[in-house]
One Martini backbone bead per residue (centre of mass of N, CA, C, O) as a GRO file, in nm:
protein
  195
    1UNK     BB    1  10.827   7.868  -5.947
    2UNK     BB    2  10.850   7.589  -6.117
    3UNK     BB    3  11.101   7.446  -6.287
    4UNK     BB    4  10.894   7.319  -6.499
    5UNK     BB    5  10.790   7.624  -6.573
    6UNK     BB    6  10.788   7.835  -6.780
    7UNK     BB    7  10.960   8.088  -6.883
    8UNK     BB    8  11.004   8.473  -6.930
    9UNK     BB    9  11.119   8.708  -7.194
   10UNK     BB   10  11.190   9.059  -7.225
   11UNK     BB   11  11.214   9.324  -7.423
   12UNK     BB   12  11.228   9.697  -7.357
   13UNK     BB   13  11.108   9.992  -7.341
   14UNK     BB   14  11.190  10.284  -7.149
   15UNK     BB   15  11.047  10.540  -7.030
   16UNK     BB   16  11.048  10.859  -6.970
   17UNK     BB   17  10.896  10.867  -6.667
   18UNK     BB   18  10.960  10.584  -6.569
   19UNK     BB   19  10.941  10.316  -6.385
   20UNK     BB   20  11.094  10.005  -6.280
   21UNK     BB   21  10.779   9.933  -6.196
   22UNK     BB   22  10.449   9.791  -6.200
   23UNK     BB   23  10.367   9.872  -5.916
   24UNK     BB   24  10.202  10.008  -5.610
   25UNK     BB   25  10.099  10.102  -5.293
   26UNK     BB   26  10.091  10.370  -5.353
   27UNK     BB   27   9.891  10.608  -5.428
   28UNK     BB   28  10.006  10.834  -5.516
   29UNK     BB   29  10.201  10.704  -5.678
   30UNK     BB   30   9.953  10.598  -5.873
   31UNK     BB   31   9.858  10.897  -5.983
   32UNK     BB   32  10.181  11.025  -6.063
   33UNK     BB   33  10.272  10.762  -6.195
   34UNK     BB   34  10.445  10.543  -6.403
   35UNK     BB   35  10.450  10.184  -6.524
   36UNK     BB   36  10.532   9.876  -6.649
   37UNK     BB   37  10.200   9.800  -6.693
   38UNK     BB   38  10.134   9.967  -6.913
   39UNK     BB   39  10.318   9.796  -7.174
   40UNK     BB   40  10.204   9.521  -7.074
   41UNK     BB   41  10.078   9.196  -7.053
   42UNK     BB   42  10.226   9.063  -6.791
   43UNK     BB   43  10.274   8.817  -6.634
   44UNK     BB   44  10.331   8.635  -6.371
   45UNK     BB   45  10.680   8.732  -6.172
   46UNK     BB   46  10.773   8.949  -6.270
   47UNK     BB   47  11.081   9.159  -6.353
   48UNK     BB   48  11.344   9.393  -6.346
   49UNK     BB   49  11.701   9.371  -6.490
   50UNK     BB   50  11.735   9.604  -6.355
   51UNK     BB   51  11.757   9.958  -6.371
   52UNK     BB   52  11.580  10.234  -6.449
   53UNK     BB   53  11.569  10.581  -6.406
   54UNK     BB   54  11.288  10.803  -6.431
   55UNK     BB   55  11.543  10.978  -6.587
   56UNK     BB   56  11.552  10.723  -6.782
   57UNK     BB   57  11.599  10.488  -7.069
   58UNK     BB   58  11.523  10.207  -7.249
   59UNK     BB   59  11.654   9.912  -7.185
   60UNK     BB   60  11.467   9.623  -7.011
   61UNK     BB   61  11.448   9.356  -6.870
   62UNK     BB   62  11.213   9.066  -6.863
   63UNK     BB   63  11.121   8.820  -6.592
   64UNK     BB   64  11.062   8.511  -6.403
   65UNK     BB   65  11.400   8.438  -6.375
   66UNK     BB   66  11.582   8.495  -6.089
   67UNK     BB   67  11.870   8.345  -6.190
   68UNK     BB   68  11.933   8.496  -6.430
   69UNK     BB   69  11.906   8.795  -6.312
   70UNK     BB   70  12.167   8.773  -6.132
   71UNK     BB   71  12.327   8.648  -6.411
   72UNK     BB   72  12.317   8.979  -6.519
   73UNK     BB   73  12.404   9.100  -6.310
   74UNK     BB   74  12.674   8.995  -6.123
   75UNK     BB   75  12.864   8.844  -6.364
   76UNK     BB   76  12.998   9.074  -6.585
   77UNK     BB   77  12.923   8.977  -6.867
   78UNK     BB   78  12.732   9.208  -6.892
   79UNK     BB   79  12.720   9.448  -7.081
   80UNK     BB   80  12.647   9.815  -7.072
   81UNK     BB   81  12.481  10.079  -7.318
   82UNK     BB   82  12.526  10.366  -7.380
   83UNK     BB   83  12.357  10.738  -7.448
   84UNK     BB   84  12.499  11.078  -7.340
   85UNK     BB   85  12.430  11.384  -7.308
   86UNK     BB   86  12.585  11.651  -7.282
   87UNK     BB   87  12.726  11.964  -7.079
   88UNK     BB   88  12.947  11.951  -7.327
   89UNK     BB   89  13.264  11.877  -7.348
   90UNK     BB   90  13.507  11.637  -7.430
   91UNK     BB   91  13.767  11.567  -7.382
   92UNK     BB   92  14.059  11.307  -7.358
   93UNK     BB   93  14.110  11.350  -7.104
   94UNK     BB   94  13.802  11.291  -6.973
   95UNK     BB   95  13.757  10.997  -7.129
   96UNK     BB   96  13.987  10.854  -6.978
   97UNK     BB   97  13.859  10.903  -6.714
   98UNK     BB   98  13.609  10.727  -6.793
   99UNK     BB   99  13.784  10.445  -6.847
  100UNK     BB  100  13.962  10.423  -6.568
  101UNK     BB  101  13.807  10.564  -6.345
  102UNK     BB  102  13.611  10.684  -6.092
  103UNK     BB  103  13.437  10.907  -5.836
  104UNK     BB  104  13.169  10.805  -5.619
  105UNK     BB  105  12.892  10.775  -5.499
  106UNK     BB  106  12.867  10.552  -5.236
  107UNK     BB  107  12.646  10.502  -4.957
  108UNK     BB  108  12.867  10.738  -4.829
  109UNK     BB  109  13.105  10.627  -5.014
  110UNK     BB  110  13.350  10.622  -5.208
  111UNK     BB  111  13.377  10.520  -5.570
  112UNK     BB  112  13.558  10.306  -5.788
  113UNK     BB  113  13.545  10.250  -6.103
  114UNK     BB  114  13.533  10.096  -6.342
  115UNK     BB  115  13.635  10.058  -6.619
  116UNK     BB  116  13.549  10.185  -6.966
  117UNK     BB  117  13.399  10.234  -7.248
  118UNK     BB  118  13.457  10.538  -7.441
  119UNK     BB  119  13.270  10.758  -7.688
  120UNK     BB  120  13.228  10.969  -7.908
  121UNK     BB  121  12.901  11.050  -8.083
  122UNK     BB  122  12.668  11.104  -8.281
  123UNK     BB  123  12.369  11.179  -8.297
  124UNK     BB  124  12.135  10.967  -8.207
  125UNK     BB  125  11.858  10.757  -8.271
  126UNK     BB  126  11.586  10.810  -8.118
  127UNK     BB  127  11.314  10.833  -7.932
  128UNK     BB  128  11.100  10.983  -7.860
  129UNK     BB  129  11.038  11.275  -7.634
  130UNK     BB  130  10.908  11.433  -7.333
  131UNK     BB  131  11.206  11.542  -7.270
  132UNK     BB  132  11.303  11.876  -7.203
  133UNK     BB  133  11.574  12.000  -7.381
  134UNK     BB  134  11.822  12.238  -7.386
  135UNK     BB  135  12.012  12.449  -7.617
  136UNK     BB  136  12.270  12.523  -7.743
  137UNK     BB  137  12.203  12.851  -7.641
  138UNK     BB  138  12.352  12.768  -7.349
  139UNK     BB  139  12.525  12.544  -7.463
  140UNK     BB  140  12.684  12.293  -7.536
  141UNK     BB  141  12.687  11.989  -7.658
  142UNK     BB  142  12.700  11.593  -7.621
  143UNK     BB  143  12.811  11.282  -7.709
  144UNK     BB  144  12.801  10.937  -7.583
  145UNK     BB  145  12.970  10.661  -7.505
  146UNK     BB  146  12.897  10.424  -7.253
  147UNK     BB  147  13.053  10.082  -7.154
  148UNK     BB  148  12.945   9.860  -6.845
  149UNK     BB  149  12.959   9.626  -6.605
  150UNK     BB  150  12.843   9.764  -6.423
  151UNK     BB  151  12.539   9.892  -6.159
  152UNK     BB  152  12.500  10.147  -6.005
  153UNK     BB  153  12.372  10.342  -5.894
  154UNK     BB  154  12.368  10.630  -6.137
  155UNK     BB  155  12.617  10.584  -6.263
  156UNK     BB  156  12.656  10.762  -6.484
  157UNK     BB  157  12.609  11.005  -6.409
  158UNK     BB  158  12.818  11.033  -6.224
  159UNK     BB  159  13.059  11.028  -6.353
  160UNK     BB  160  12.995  11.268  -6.547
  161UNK     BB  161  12.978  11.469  -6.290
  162UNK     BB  162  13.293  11.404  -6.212
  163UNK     BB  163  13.379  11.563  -6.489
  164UNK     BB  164  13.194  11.825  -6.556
  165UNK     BB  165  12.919  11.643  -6.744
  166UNK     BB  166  12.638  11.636  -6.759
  167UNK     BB  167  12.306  11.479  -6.756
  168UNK     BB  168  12.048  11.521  -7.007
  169UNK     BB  169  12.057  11.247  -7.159
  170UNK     BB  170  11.960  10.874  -7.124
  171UNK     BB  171  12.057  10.605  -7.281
  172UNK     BB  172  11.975  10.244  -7.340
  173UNK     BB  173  12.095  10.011  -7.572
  174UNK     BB  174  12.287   9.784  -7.444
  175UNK     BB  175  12.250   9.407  -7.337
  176UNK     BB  176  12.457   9.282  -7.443
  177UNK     BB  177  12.315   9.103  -7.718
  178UNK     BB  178  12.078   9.333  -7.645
  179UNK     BB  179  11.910   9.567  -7.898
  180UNK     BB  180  11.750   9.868  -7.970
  181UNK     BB  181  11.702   9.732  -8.279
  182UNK     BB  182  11.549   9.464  -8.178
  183UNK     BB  183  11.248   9.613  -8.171
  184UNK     BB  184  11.136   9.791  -8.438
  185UNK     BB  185  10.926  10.012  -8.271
  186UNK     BB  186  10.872   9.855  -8.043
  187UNK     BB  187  10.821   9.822  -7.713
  188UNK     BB  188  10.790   9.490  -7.698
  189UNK     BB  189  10.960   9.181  -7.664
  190UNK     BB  190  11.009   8.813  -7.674
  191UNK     BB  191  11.245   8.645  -7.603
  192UNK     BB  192  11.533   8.482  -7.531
  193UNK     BB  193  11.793   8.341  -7.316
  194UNK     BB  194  12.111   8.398  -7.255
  195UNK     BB  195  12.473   8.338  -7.108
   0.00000   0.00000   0.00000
């Protein structure tokens, strides 16, 4: 795309079970999965900017400006903030391990994170979801927020279970200036970009 040509940058709510992939080459995975290019008629040359796995929701901009894209990934300046519902409960002495950083596997190698903020919350009111949690009944659950300046592969997830408190649903609620509260019910909406 010529610099001279309008960028685009969306904001969109990504479901569980969807991939952060607008379409496949793999045949199979066409049959099988969702893609974001089912929610909404996106321009040509877009991207997602970082990605949530196919078992997360939430919060996932889309750019047409691949150098945008690197300075939200790469330069530490945007938090990501989650909601995870936990398989436990976190006493105070586990939240502060997980805010001066754990130790997760990354690449085959042990990987301690930064620093993050984490607060328990209560129940958050997110978008109704087609992923079956089950019930206090088989053990307590609890929320946390946690936000983080990096993104490695499944971090939330991991560091959670680094601490013996599995995720069992898990939304991206903002990421630096961009909040969930900013779609109002909508599935996709077109920004500006902020640096």
């Amino acid at each position: 795309m010529s610099k001279f040509q309008k960028h685009y940058h969306f904001l969109i709510y990504k479901p569980y079970r969807m991939l952060s992939q607008f379409t496949s080459n793999d045949e199979k995975q066409l049959r099988k999965k969702r893609f974001l290019g089912e929610l909404y008629d996106f321009p040509e040359g877009v991207m997602a900017v970082g990605r949530l796995d196919e078992n997360s929701e939430g919060l996932l901009l889309i750019t047409t400006d691949g150098q945008w894209s690197n300075h939200v990934n790469k330069s530490g300046e945007f938090e990501k903030e989650y909601y995870a519902q936990l398989d436990g409960i976190p006493d105070e002495e586990i939240l502060e391990q997980l805010r001066s950083g754990v130790k997760i596997g990354l690449n085959g190698k042990k990987y301690l994170t930064q620093p993050a903020k984490v607060a328990r919350i209560d129940s958050p009111e997110l978008p109704a979801t087609l992923q079956r949690i089950r019930n206090d009944r088989h053990g307590p659950t609890s929320w946390i927020s946690i936000t983080i300046t990096e993104g490695k592969y499944r971090q939330v997830r991991k560091m959670c279970s680094a601490v013996g408190l599995p995720v069992l649903r898990l939304a991206r609620v903002r990421i630096g200036d961009y909040k969930l509260d900013m779609l109002m019910g909508t599935t996709v909406m077109e920004v500006e970009p902020y640096s």
